[in-house]
Amino acid sequence: MSNSSDLPFSFGLLSDVQYADKDTVGKRRYRDGLVNLENCVDDFRTKDLRFVVHCGDIIDGRGGVENSRKDLIQVLDAFSRLTCEVHHVIGNHCLEVPREELVQRLEMKQNYYSFSHGSWRFINVDSMAFSVCGLDVAEPAYLQAKEWLDQHKGDAYPSARAWNGGLGEQQRDWLKTELAAAERVGQQVVVFSHHPVLAESSTAGHLLWDHQEVLTILDQSPAFTAWINGHDHAGGFAERNGRSFLTMPAVVNSDPANNAYATVDVFADRMEIHGVGDVVSRTIRVATK
């Protein structure tokens, strides 16, 4: 069994800051995204957090790479005031900045990776690894993803949209390996993604392109406990086979008087989510084997 002597511990959780220096459109309060993040950081700094996770779409994108880069730098300046580790997940809007530069600026080990604390393993997946975003139209990866889109458009595949993406075969194989490794050492697994994998926790139009293949992998793993994502700004929650699927409400949609983030207390048998503003507090329990 994995050593759990450092339990309990806490981490911070938020998604879709989606800041841009531009006017509000519909429910997306782009400038307030940064205000909300700064208020969230102020609160996180008062707590003993092991790390913070942001589930993608750190910026919205604004008139090309240069302006999008300026917005990204402002958001990262706010995150830099945290004294704990910060783990970012790649979202579709993040790729308004070139992928290689984005990964470097977000200080990611690579575009997908895992890290452990005690008896828990946290897996950050790249749900845009197989997509048409952030690629030159002449690249083989773009052409392959575009072919998939063209073949799957229609009512039978509501998530076949350019703003969605998938893990792809290589990353799915890696995910299997990570889950198996966690099982061998007695760890519980939480997966952080930008895109949801279960329609009941979001909508069918927001799902990973390869959500069915990924769900099959998750269903077969005794170590898997929860999938946490952003992307669908309304948020959502569902359970499947005793496992939890949580969609975080978007920071960018929240009035600064409310905000949308959480602190999560992690124990050997559960995670207690303490929501702020638009985030509902709830307990996620390890499924009975």
PDB file of C-alpha atoms in Angstrom:
ATOM      1  CA  MET A   1       0.000   0.000   0.000  1.00  0.00           C
ATOM      2  CA  SER A   2       1.095   3.560  -0.656  1.00  0.00           C
ATOM      3  CA  ASN A   3       2.198   5.665   2.304  1.00  0.00           C
ATOM      4  CA  SER A   4      -0.687   7.887   3.440  1.00  0.00           C
ATOM      5  CA  SER A   5       1.038   9.417   6.465  1.00  0.00           C
ATOM      6  CA  ASP A   6       0.780  12.926   5.006  1.00  0.00           C
ATOM      7  CA  LEU A   7      -3.036  12.801   4.876  1.00  0.00           C
ATOM      8  CA  PRO A   8      -5.116  14.861   5.067  1.00  0.00           C
ATOM      9  CA  PHE A   9      -3.970  17.661   2.780  1.00  0.00           C
ATOM     10  CA  SER A  10      -5.711  20.379   0.776  1.00  0.00           C
ATOM     11  CA  PHE A  11      -5.538  21.837  -2.708  1.00  0.00           C
ATOM     12  CA  GLY A  12      -7.201  24.669  -4.615  1.00  0.00           C
ATOM     13  CA  LEU A  13      -9.368  24.147  -7.672  1.00  0.00           C
ATOM     14  CA  LEU A  14     -10.731  26.451 -10.406  1.00  0.00           C
ATOM     15  CA  SER A  15     -11.340  26.519 -14.144  1.00  0.00           C
ATOM     16  CA  ASP A  16     -11.872  28.779 -17.138  1.00  0.00           C
ATOM     17  CA  VAL A  17     -10.476  32.095 -15.946  1.00  0.00           C
ATOM     18  CA  GLN A  18     -10.610  32.832 -19.692  1.00  0.00           C
ATOM     19  CA  TYR A  19      -9.367  36.399 -19.245  1.00  0.00           C
ATOM     20  CA  ALA A  20      -9.170  38.814 -22.153  1.00  0.00           C
ATOM     21  CA  ASP A  21      -8.894  42.569 -22.170  1.00  0.00           C
ATOM     22  CA  LYS A  22     -12.197  42.961 -23.996  1.00  0.00           C
ATOM     23  CA  ASP A  23     -15.826  43.731 -23.253  1.00  0.00           C
ATOM     24  CA  THR A  24     -18.324  41.267 -21.816  1.00  0.00           C
ATOM     25  CA  VAL A  25     -20.139  39.110 -24.372  1.00  0.00           C
ATOM     26  CA  GLY A  26     -23.247  37.303 -23.158  1.00  0.00           C
ATOM     27  CA  LYS A  27     -22.412  35.662 -19.835  1.00  0.00           C
ATOM     28  CA  ARG A  28     -18.652  35.853 -20.374  1.00  0.00           C
ATOM     29  CA  ARG A  29     -17.229  38.687 -18.283  1.00  0.00           C
ATOM     30  CA  TYR A  30     -13.755  38.626 -19.792  1.00  0.00           C
ATOM     31  CA  ARG A  31     -12.144  41.386 -17.729  1.00  0.00           C
ATOM     32  CA  ASP A  32     -13.786  40.085 -14.554  1.00  0.00           C
ATOM     33  CA  GLY A  33     -12.013  36.778 -15.135  1.00  0.00           C
ATOM     34  CA  LEU A  34      -8.804  38.420 -13.941  1.00  0.00           C
ATOM     35  CA  VAL A  35     -10.540  40.201 -11.053  1.00  0.00           C
ATOM     36  CA  ASN A  36     -12.044  36.900  -9.913  1.00  0.00           C
ATOM     37  CA  LEU A  37      -8.675  35.153 -10.184  1.00  0.00           C
ATOM     38  CA  GLU A  38      -6.969  37.832  -8.095  1.00  0.00           C
ATOM     39  CA  ASN A  39      -9.652  37.494  -5.406  1.00  0.00           C
ATOM     40  CA  CYS A  40      -9.302  33.712  -5.520  1.00  0.00           C
ATOM     41  CA  VAL A  41      -5.517  33.950  -5.135  1.00  0.00           C
ATOM     42  CA  ASP A  42      -5.944  36.280  -2.143  1.00  0.00           C
ATOM     43  CA  ASP A  43      -8.117  33.634  -0.474  1.00  0.00           C
ATOM     44  CA  PHE A  44      -5.855  30.708  -1.396  1.00  0.00           C
ATOM     45  CA  ARG A  45      -2.887  32.555   0.133  1.00  0.00           C
ATOM     46  CA  THR A  46      -4.607  32.422   3.532  1.00  0.00           C
ATOM     47  CA  LYS A  47      -4.841  28.618   3.403  1.00  0.00           C
ATOM     48  CA  ASP A  48      -2.375  25.765   3.735  1.00  0.00           C
ATOM     49  CA  LEU A  49      -2.619  24.329   0.232  1.00  0.00           C
ATOM     50  CA  ARG A  50      -0.346  21.665  -1.214  1.00  0.00           C
ATOM     51  CA  PHE A  51      -1.096  22.779  -4.790  1.00  0.00           C
ATOM     52  CA  VAL A  52      -3.647  24.528  -7.042  1.00  0.00           C
ATOM     53  CA  VAL A  53      -5.145  23.108 -10.244  1.00  0.00           C
ATOM     54  CA  HIS A  54      -6.646  25.205 -13.048  1.00  0.00           C
ATOM     55  CA  CYS A  55      -8.640  23.065 -15.501  1.00  0.00           C
ATOM     56  CA  GLY A  56      -7.929  24.967 -18.694  1.00  0.00           C
ATOM     57  CA  ASP A  57      -8.843  28.045 -20.760  1.00  0.00           C
ATOM     58  CA  ILE A  58      -6.613  30.401 -18.840  1.00  0.00           C
ATOM     59  CA  ILE A  59      -7.248  33.040 -21.546  1.00  0.00           C
ATOM     60  CA  ASP A  60      -9.902  33.561 -24.207  1.00  0.00           C
ATOM     61  CA  GLY A  61      -7.729  34.839 -27.059  1.00  0.00           C
ATOM     62  CA  ARG A  62      -7.721  38.360 -28.402  1.00  0.00           C
ATOM     63  CA  GLY A  63      -6.923  39.389 -31.945  1.00  0.00           C
ATOM     64  CA  GLY A  64      -3.931  37.178 -32.617  1.00  0.00           C
ATOM     65  CA  VAL A  65      -0.943  35.773 -30.768  1.00  0.00           C
ATOM     66  CA  GLU A  66       0.588  39.030 -29.521  1.00  0.00           C
ATOM     67  CA  ASN A  67      -2.504  40.284 -27.684  1.00  0.00           C
ATOM     68  CA  SER A  68      -3.304  36.783 -26.429  1.00  0.00           C
ATOM     69  CA  ARG A  69       0.247  36.529 -25.075  1.00  0.00           C
ATOM     70  CA  LYS A  70      -0.204  39.835 -23.207  1.00  0.00           C
ATOM     71  CA  ASP A  71      -3.380  38.495 -21.596  1.00  0.00           C
ATOM     72  CA  LEU A  72      -1.621  35.254 -20.654  1.00  0.00           C
ATOM     73  CA  ILE A  73       1.225  37.132 -18.979  1.00  0.00           C
ATOM     74  CA  GLN A  74      -1.245  39.137 -16.877  1.00  0.00           C
ATOM     75  CA  VAL A  75      -3.019  36.001 -15.703  1.00  0.00           C
ATOM     76  CA  LEU A  76       0.249  34.226 -14.905  1.00  0.00           C
ATOM     77  CA  ASP A  77       1.362  37.253 -12.879  1.00  0.00           C
ATOM     78  CA  ALA A  78      -1.712  36.719 -10.689  1.00  0.00           C
ATOM     79  CA  PHE A  79      -1.014  32.997 -10.322  1.00  0.00           C
ATOM     80  CA  SER A  80       2.616  33.754  -9.442  1.00  0.00           C
ATOM     81  CA  ARG A  81       1.530  35.218  -6.094  1.00  0.00           C
ATOM     82  CA  LEU A  82       0.641  31.723  -4.902  1.00  0.00           C
ATOM     83  CA  THR A  83       3.263  30.108  -2.684  1.00  0.00           C
ATOM     84  CA  CYS A  84       2.319  26.515  -3.564  1.00  0.00           C
ATOM     85  CA  GLU A  85       2.636  24.493  -6.770  1.00  0.00           C
ATOM     86  CA  VAL A  86       0.297  25.408  -9.623  1.00  0.00           C
ATOM     87  CA  HIS A  87      -0.781  22.764 -12.139  1.00  0.00           C
ATOM     88  CA  HIS A  88      -2.392  23.864 -15.394  1.00  0.00           C
ATOM     89  CA  VAL A  89      -4.484  21.854 -17.848  1.00  0.00           C
ATOM     90  CA  ILE A  90      -4.515  22.808 -21.540  1.00  0.00           C
ATOM     91  CA  GLY A  91      -7.845  24.067 -22.878  1.00  0.00           C
ATOM     92  CA  ASN A  92      -8.981  24.967 -26.377  1.00  0.00           C
ATOM     93  CA  HIS A  93      -8.733  28.739 -25.815  1.00  0.00           C
ATOM     94  CA  CYS A  94      -5.266  28.345 -24.277  1.00  0.00           C
ATOM     95  CA  LEU A  95      -4.019  27.419 -27.747  1.00  0.00           C
ATOM     96  CA  GLU A  96      -4.471  30.976 -28.972  1.00  0.00           C
ATOM     97  CA  VAL A  97      -0.822  31.032 -27.831  1.00  0.00           C
ATOM     98  CA  PRO A  98       1.383  28.516 -29.706  1.00  0.00           C
ATOM     99  CA  ARG A  99       1.411  25.157 -27.945  1.00  0.00           C
ATOM    100  CA  GLU A 100       5.179  24.934 -27.381  1.00  0.00           C
ATOM    101  CA  GLU A 101       5.284  28.443 -25.916  1.00  0.00           C
ATOM    102  CA  LEU A 102       2.167  27.769 -23.856  1.00  0.00           C
ATOM    103  CA  VAL A 103       3.614  24.653 -22.213  1.00  0.00           C
ATOM    104  CA  GLN A 104       6.778  26.578 -21.372  1.00  0.00           C
ATOM    105  CA  ARG A 105       4.970  29.602 -19.932  1.00  0.00           C
ATOM    106  CA  LEU A 106       2.655  27.392 -17.869  1.00  0.00           C
ATOM    107  CA  GLU A 107       5.763  25.636 -16.499  1.00  0.00           C
ATOM    108  CA  MET A 108       4.308  22.250 -17.350  1.00  0.00           C
ATOM    109  CA  LYS A 109       6.537  19.181 -17.319  1.00  0.00           C
ATOM    110  CA  GLN A 110       4.893  18.263 -20.612  1.00  0.00           C
ATOM    111  CA  ASN A 111       1.410  18.530 -22.049  1.00  0.00           C
ATOM    112  CA  TYR A 112       0.178  15.586 -19.921  1.00  0.00           C
ATOM    113  CA  TYR A 113       1.691  14.121 -16.762  1.00  0.00           C
ATOM    114  CA  SER A 114       0.926  12.824 -13.274  1.00  0.00           C
ATOM    115  CA  PHE A 115       1.984  13.692  -9.732  1.00  0.00           C
ATOM    116  CA  SER A 116       1.334  12.031  -6.380  1.00  0.00           C
ATOM    117  CA  HIS A 117       0.635  13.018  -2.801  1.00  0.00           C
ATOM    118  CA  GLY A 118       0.468  10.157  -0.336  1.00  0.00           C
ATOM    119  CA  SER A 119      -2.165   7.619  -1.309  1.00  0.00           C
ATOM    120  CA  TRP A 120      -3.520   9.762  -4.176  1.00  0.00           C
ATOM    121  CA  ARG A 121      -2.295  10.097  -7.757  1.00  0.00           C
ATOM    122  CA  PHE A 122      -3.379  13.103  -9.820  1.00  0.00           C
ATOM    123  CA  ILE A 123      -3.322  12.825 -13.599  1.00  0.00           C
ATOM    124  CA  ASN A 124      -3.383  15.910 -15.827  1.00  0.00           C
ATOM    125  CA  VAL A 125      -4.508  14.933 -19.320  1.00  0.00           C
ATOM    126  CA  ASP A 126      -4.328  17.002 -22.502  1.00  0.00           C
ATOM    127  CA  SER A 127      -7.819  16.825 -23.971  1.00  0.00           C
ATOM    128  CA  MET A 128      -6.627  18.900 -26.961  1.00  0.00           C
ATOM    129  CA  ALA A 129      -3.811  16.517 -27.904  1.00  0.00           C
ATOM    130  CA  PHE A 130      -5.924  15.270 -30.819  1.00  0.00           C
ATOM    131  CA  SER A 131      -7.562  18.416 -32.215  1.00  0.00           C
ATOM    132  CA  VAL A 132      -7.438  21.095 -34.888  1.00  0.00           C
ATOM    133  CA  CYS A 133      -6.538  23.866 -32.431  1.00  0.00           C
ATOM    134  CA  GLY A 134      -3.085  25.424 -32.267  1.00  0.00           C
ATOM    135  CA  LEU A 135      -1.831  23.709 -35.412  1.00  0.00           C
ATOM    136  CA  ASP A 136      -0.833  24.854 -38.877  1.00  0.00           C
ATOM    137  CA  VAL A 137      -3.348  23.604 -41.432  1.00  0.00           C
ATOM    138  CA  ALA A 138      -0.532  21.854 -43.333  1.00  0.00           C
ATOM    139  CA  GLU A 139       0.623  19.776 -40.350  1.00  0.00           C
ATOM    140  CA  PRO A 140      -0.125  16.030 -40.475  1.00  0.00           C
ATOM    141  CA  ALA A 141      -1.648  16.214 -36.978  1.00  0.00           C
ATOM    142  CA  TYR A 142      -4.075  18.894 -38.136  1.00  0.00           C
ATOM    143  CA  LEU A 143      -5.007  16.966 -41.268  1.00  0.00           C
ATOM    144  CA  GLN A 144      -5.650  13.799 -39.259  1.00  0.00           C
ATOM    145  CA  ALA A 145      -7.879  15.634 -36.772  1.00  0.00           C
ATOM    146  CA  LYS A 146      -9.690  17.488 -39.550  1.00  0.00           C
ATOM    147  CA  GLU A 147     -10.398  14.188 -41.277  1.00  0.00           C
ATOM    148  CA  TRP A 148     -11.888  12.819 -38.045  1.00  0.00           C
ATOM    149  CA  LEU A 149     -14.084  15.921 -37.715  1.00  0.00           C
ATOM    150  CA  ASP A 150     -15.314  15.692 -41.282  1.00  0.00           C
ATOM    151  CA  GLN A 151     -16.182  12.018 -40.832  1.00  0.00           C
ATOM    152  CA  HIS A 152     -18.044  12.471 -37.547  1.00  0.00           C
ATOM    153  CA  LYS A 153     -20.038  15.679 -38.001  1.00  0.00           C
ATOM    154  CA  GLY A 154     -23.750  15.239 -37.494  1.00  0.00           C
ATOM    155  CA  ASP A 155     -26.346  14.576 -34.821  1.00  0.00           C
ATOM    156  CA  ALA A 156     -24.778  11.231 -33.889  1.00  0.00           C
ATOM    157  CA  TYR A 157     -21.551  13.007 -32.788  1.00  0.00           C
ATOM    158  CA  PRO A 158     -22.597  16.275 -31.092  1.00  0.00           C
ATOM    159  CA  SER A 159     -19.080  16.841 -29.712  1.00  0.00           C
ATOM    160  CA  ALA A 160     -17.528  16.795 -33.208  1.00  0.00           C
ATOM    161  CA  ARG A 161     -16.760  20.494 -33.068  1.00  0.00           C
ATOM    162  CA  ALA A 162     -13.503  22.373 -33.601  1.00  0.00           C
ATOM    163  CA  TRP A 163     -13.474  23.661 -30.011  1.00  0.00           C
ATOM    164  CA  ASN A 164     -13.373  20.105 -28.660  1.00  0.00           C
ATOM    165  CA  GLY A 165     -10.646  17.505 -28.906  1.00  0.00           C
ATOM    166  CA  GLY A 166      -9.513  14.109 -27.692  1.00  0.00           C
ATOM    167  CA  LEU A 167      -6.709  12.345 -25.875  1.00  0.00           C
ATOM    168  CA  GLY A 168      -5.719  10.246 -28.863  1.00  0.00           C
ATOM    169  CA  GLU A 169      -4.439   6.677 -28.873  1.00  0.00           C
ATOM    170  CA  GLN A 170      -0.962   7.365 -27.453  1.00  0.00           C
ATOM    171  CA  GLN A 171      -2.276   9.292 -24.467  1.00  0.00           C
ATOM    172  CA  ARG A 172      -5.024   6.740 -23.819  1.00  0.00           C
ATOM    173  CA  ASP A 173      -2.352   4.029 -23.625  1.00  0.00           C
ATOM    174  CA  TRP A 174      -0.398   6.215 -21.207  1.00  0.00           C
ATOM    175  CA  LEU A 175      -3.531   6.724 -19.092  1.00  0.00           C
ATOM    176  CA  LYS A 176      -3.990   2.946 -18.854  1.00  0.00           C
ATOM    177  CA  THR A 177      -0.386   2.628 -17.683  1.00  0.00           C
ATOM    178  CA  GLU A 178      -0.821   5.334 -15.043  1.00  0.00           C
ATOM    179  CA  LEU A 179      -4.021   3.782 -13.698  1.00  0.00           C
ATOM    180  CA  ALA A 180      -2.403   0.348 -13.521  1.00  0.00           C
ATOM    181  CA  ALA A 181       0.626   1.773 -11.704  1.00  0.00           C
ATOM    182  CA  ALA A 182      -1.632   3.526  -9.191  1.00  0.00           C
ATOM    183  CA  GLU A 183      -3.549   0.299  -8.576  1.00  0.00           C
ATOM    184  CA  ARG A 184      -0.333  -1.629  -7.914  1.00  0.00           C
ATOM    185  CA  VAL A 185       0.718   0.742  -5.118  1.00  0.00           C
ATOM    186  CA  GLY A 186      -2.754   1.253  -3.643  1.00  0.00           C
ATOM    187  CA  GLN A 187      -3.332   4.826  -4.833  1.00  0.00           C
ATOM    188  CA  GLN A 188      -6.653   6.446  -5.678  1.00  0.00           C
ATOM    189  CA  VAL A 189      -6.707   8.459  -8.910  1.00  0.00           C
ATOM    190  CA  VAL A 190      -8.189  11.833  -9.810  1.00  0.00           C
ATOM    191  CA  VAL A 191      -7.994  12.899 -13.454  1.00  0.00           C
ATOM    192  CA  PHE A 192      -7.941  16.606 -14.335  1.00  0.00           C
ATOM    193  CA  SER A 193      -9.025  17.492 -17.864  1.00  0.00           C
ATOM    194  CA  HIS A 194     -10.386  20.485 -19.709  1.00  0.00           C
ATOM    195  CA  HIS A 195     -13.117  18.482 -21.431  1.00  0.00           C
ATOM    196  CA  PRO A 196     -15.736  16.319 -19.742  1.00  0.00           C
ATOM    197  CA  VAL A 197     -15.900  12.601 -20.446  1.00  0.00           C
ATOM    198  CA  LEU A 198     -19.446  11.895 -19.193  1.00  0.00           C
ATOM    199  CA  ALA A 199     -22.468  13.597 -20.778  1.00  0.00           C
ATOM    200  CA  GLU A 200     -24.480  13.497 -17.540  1.00  0.00           C
ATOM    201  CA  SER A 201     -21.932  15.781 -15.866  1.00  0.00           C
ATOM    202  CA  SER A 202     -22.078  18.313 -18.702  1.00  0.00           C
ATOM    203  CA  THR A 203     -23.688  18.130 -22.152  1.00  0.00           C
ATOM    204  CA  ALA A 204     -23.019  15.874 -25.123  1.00  0.00           C
ATOM    205  CA  GLY A 205     -21.784  18.860 -27.132  1.00  0.00           C
ATOM    206  CA  HIS A 206     -18.854  19.487 -24.759  1.00  0.00           C
ATOM    207  CA  LEU A 207     -17.482  15.937 -24.552  1.00  0.00           C
ATOM    208  CA  LEU A 208     -14.079  14.610 -25.500  1.00  0.00           C
ATOM    209  CA  TRP A 209     -14.036  13.307 -29.047  1.00  0.00           C
ATOM    210  CA  ASP A 210     -12.901   9.906 -27.730  1.00  0.00           C
ATOM    211  CA  HIS A 211     -15.004   9.951 -24.565  1.00  0.00           C
ATOM    212  CA  GLN A 212     -16.342   6.432 -25.098  1.00  0.00           C
ATOM    213  CA  GLU A 213     -12.859   4.924 -25.330  1.00  0.00           C
ATOM    214  CA  VAL A 214     -11.725   6.873 -22.259  1.00  0.00           C
ATOM    215  CA  LEU A 215     -14.807   5.868 -20.237  1.00  0.00           C
ATOM    216  CA  THR A 216     -14.051   2.225 -21.003  1.00  0.00           C
ATOM    217  CA  ILE A 217     -10.539   2.687 -19.606  1.00  0.00           C
ATOM    218  CA  LEU A 218     -11.858   4.399 -16.462  1.00  0.00           C
ATOM    219  CA  ASP A 219     -14.572   1.792 -15.896  1.00  0.00           C
ATOM    220  CA  GLN A 220     -11.959  -0.970 -15.889  1.00  0.00           C
ATOM    221  CA  SER A 221      -9.728   0.679 -13.263  1.00  0.00           C
ATOM    222  CA  PRO A 222     -10.319  -0.012  -9.543  1.00  0.00           C
ATOM    223  CA  ALA A 223      -8.011   2.926  -8.776  1.00  0.00           C
ATOM    224  CA  PHE A 224     -10.112   5.571 -10.550  1.00  0.00           C
ATOM    225  CA  THR A 225     -12.129   7.824  -8.220  1.00  0.00           C
ATOM    226  CA  ALA A 226     -12.946  11.102  -9.985  1.00  0.00           C
ATOM    227  CA  TRP A 227     -12.717  13.057 -13.238  1.00  0.00           C
ATOM    228  CA  ILE A 228     -12.650  16.848 -12.818  1.00  0.00           C
ATOM    229  CA  ASN A 229     -12.920  19.210 -15.795  1.00  0.00           C
ATOM    230  CA  GLY A 230     -13.956  22.652 -16.997  1.00  0.00           C
ATOM    231  CA  HIS A 231     -15.041  23.720 -20.522  1.00  0.00           C
ATOM    232  CA  ASP A 232     -18.818  23.710 -19.909  1.00  0.00           C
ATOM    233  CA  HIS A 233     -19.185  27.039 -18.124  1.00  0.00           C
ATOM    234  CA  ALA A 234     -22.458  26.068 -16.433  1.00  0.00           C
ATOM    235  CA  GLY A 235     -20.789  23.283 -14.443  1.00  0.00           C
ATOM    236  CA  GLY A 236     -22.285  19.933 -13.538  1.00  0.00           C
ATOM    237  CA  PHE A 237     -21.916  16.726 -11.554  1.00  0.00           C
ATOM    238  CA  ALA A 238     -22.806  13.054 -11.999  1.00  0.00           C
ATOM    239  CA  GLU A 239     -21.797   9.630 -10.752  1.00  0.00           C
ATOM    240  CA  ARG A 240     -21.177   6.451 -12.722  1.00  0.00           C
ATOM    241  CA  ASN A 241     -20.454   3.099 -11.066  1.00  0.00           C
ATOM    242  CA  GLY A 242     -19.758   4.912  -7.799  1.00  0.00           C
ATOM    243  CA  ARG A 243     -17.168   7.215  -9.399  1.00  0.00           C
ATOM    244  CA  SER A 244     -17.582  11.007  -9.579  1.00  0.00           C
ATOM    245  CA  PHE A 245     -17.504  13.326 -12.585  1.00  0.00           C
ATOM    246  CA  LEU A 246     -17.339  17.031 -11.767  1.00  0.00           C
ATOM    247  CA  THR A 247     -17.511  19.960 -14.190  1.00  0.00           C
ATOM    248  CA  MET A 248     -16.271  23.159 -12.555  1.00  0.00           C
ATOM    249  CA  PRO A 249     -18.321  26.328 -13.228  1.00  0.00           C
ATOM    250  CA  ALA A 250     -16.341  28.958 -15.128  1.00  0.00           C
ATOM    251  CA  VAL A 251     -14.572  31.780 -13.324  1.00  0.00           C
ATOM    252  CA  VAL A 252     -15.162  34.037 -16.358  1.00  0.00           C
ATOM    253  CA  ASN A 253     -18.948  33.755 -16.023  1.00  0.00           C
ATOM    254  CA  SER A 254     -19.035  34.769 -12.376  1.00  0.00           C
ATOM    255  CA  ASP A 255     -19.810  38.142 -10.868  1.00  0.00           C
ATOM    256  CA  PRO A 256     -16.857  39.186  -8.654  1.00  0.00           C
ATOM    257  CA  ALA A 257     -19.315  39.312  -5.764  1.00  0.00           C
ATOM    258  CA  ASN A 258     -19.732  35.525  -6.198  1.00  0.00           C
ATOM    259  CA  ASN A 259     -16.670  34.027  -7.918  1.00  0.00           C
ATOM    260  CA  ALA A 260     -16.281  30.298  -8.685  1.00  0.00           C
ATOM    261  CA  TYR A 261     -13.545  28.192  -7.080  1.00  0.00           C
ATOM    262  CA  ALA A 262     -13.027  25.629  -4.335  1.00  0.00           C
ATOM    263  CA  THR A 263     -10.654  24.264  -1.763  1.00  0.00           C
ATOM    264  CA  VAL A 264     -10.502  20.485  -1.540  1.00  0.00           C
ATOM    265  CA  ASP A 265      -9.596  18.550   1.615  1.00  0.00           C
ATOM    266  CA  VAL A 266      -8.218  15.109   0.761  1.00  0.00           C
ATOM    267  CA  PHE A 267      -8.513  12.132   3.108  1.00  0.00           C
ATOM    268  CA  ALA A 268      -7.766   8.449   2.586  1.00  0.00           C
ATOM    269  CA  ASP A 269     -11.382   7.623   1.721  1.00  0.00           C
ATOM    270  CA  ARG A 270     -12.829  10.880   0.357  1.00  0.00           C
ATOM    271  CA  MET A 271     -12.374  14.415  -0.919  1.00  0.00           C
ATOM    272  CA  GLU A 272     -14.389  17.206   0.665  1.00  0.00           C
ATOM    273  CA  ILE A 273     -14.977  20.074  -1.773  1.00  0.00           C
ATOM    274  CA  HIS A 274     -15.644  23.443  -0.191  1.00  0.00           C
ATOM    275  CA  GLY A 275     -17.135  25.585  -2.915  1.00  0.00           C
ATOM    276  CA  VAL A 276     -17.049  29.360  -3.134  1.00  0.00           C
ATOM    277  CA  GLY A 277     -19.683  31.293  -5.074  1.00  0.00           C
ATOM    278  CA  ASP A 278     -20.978  29.293  -8.032  1.00  0.00           C
ATOM    279  CA  VAL A 279     -19.211  26.063  -6.978  1.00  0.00           C
ATOM    280  CA  VAL A 280     -21.369  23.646  -4.965  1.00  0.00           C
ATOM    281  CA  SER A 281     -19.804  22.041  -1.899  1.00  0.00           C
ATOM    282  CA  ARG A 282     -19.919  18.242  -1.930  1.00  0.00           C
ATOM    283  CA  THR A 283     -18.119  15.107  -0.784  1.00  0.00           C
ATOM    284  CA  ILE A 284     -16.537  12.712  -3.296  1.00  0.00           C
ATOM    285  CA  ARG A 285     -15.993   9.287  -1.795  1.00  0.00           C
ATOM    286  CA  VAL A 286     -13.720   6.481  -2.917  1.00  0.00           C
ATOM    287  CA  ALA A 287     -15.886   3.830  -4.541  1.00  0.00           C
ATOM    288  CA  THR A 288     -16.309   0.574  -2.654  1.00  0.00           C
ATOM    289  CA  LYS A 289     -14.363  -2.097  -4.467  1.00  0.00           C
TER     290      LYS A 289
END
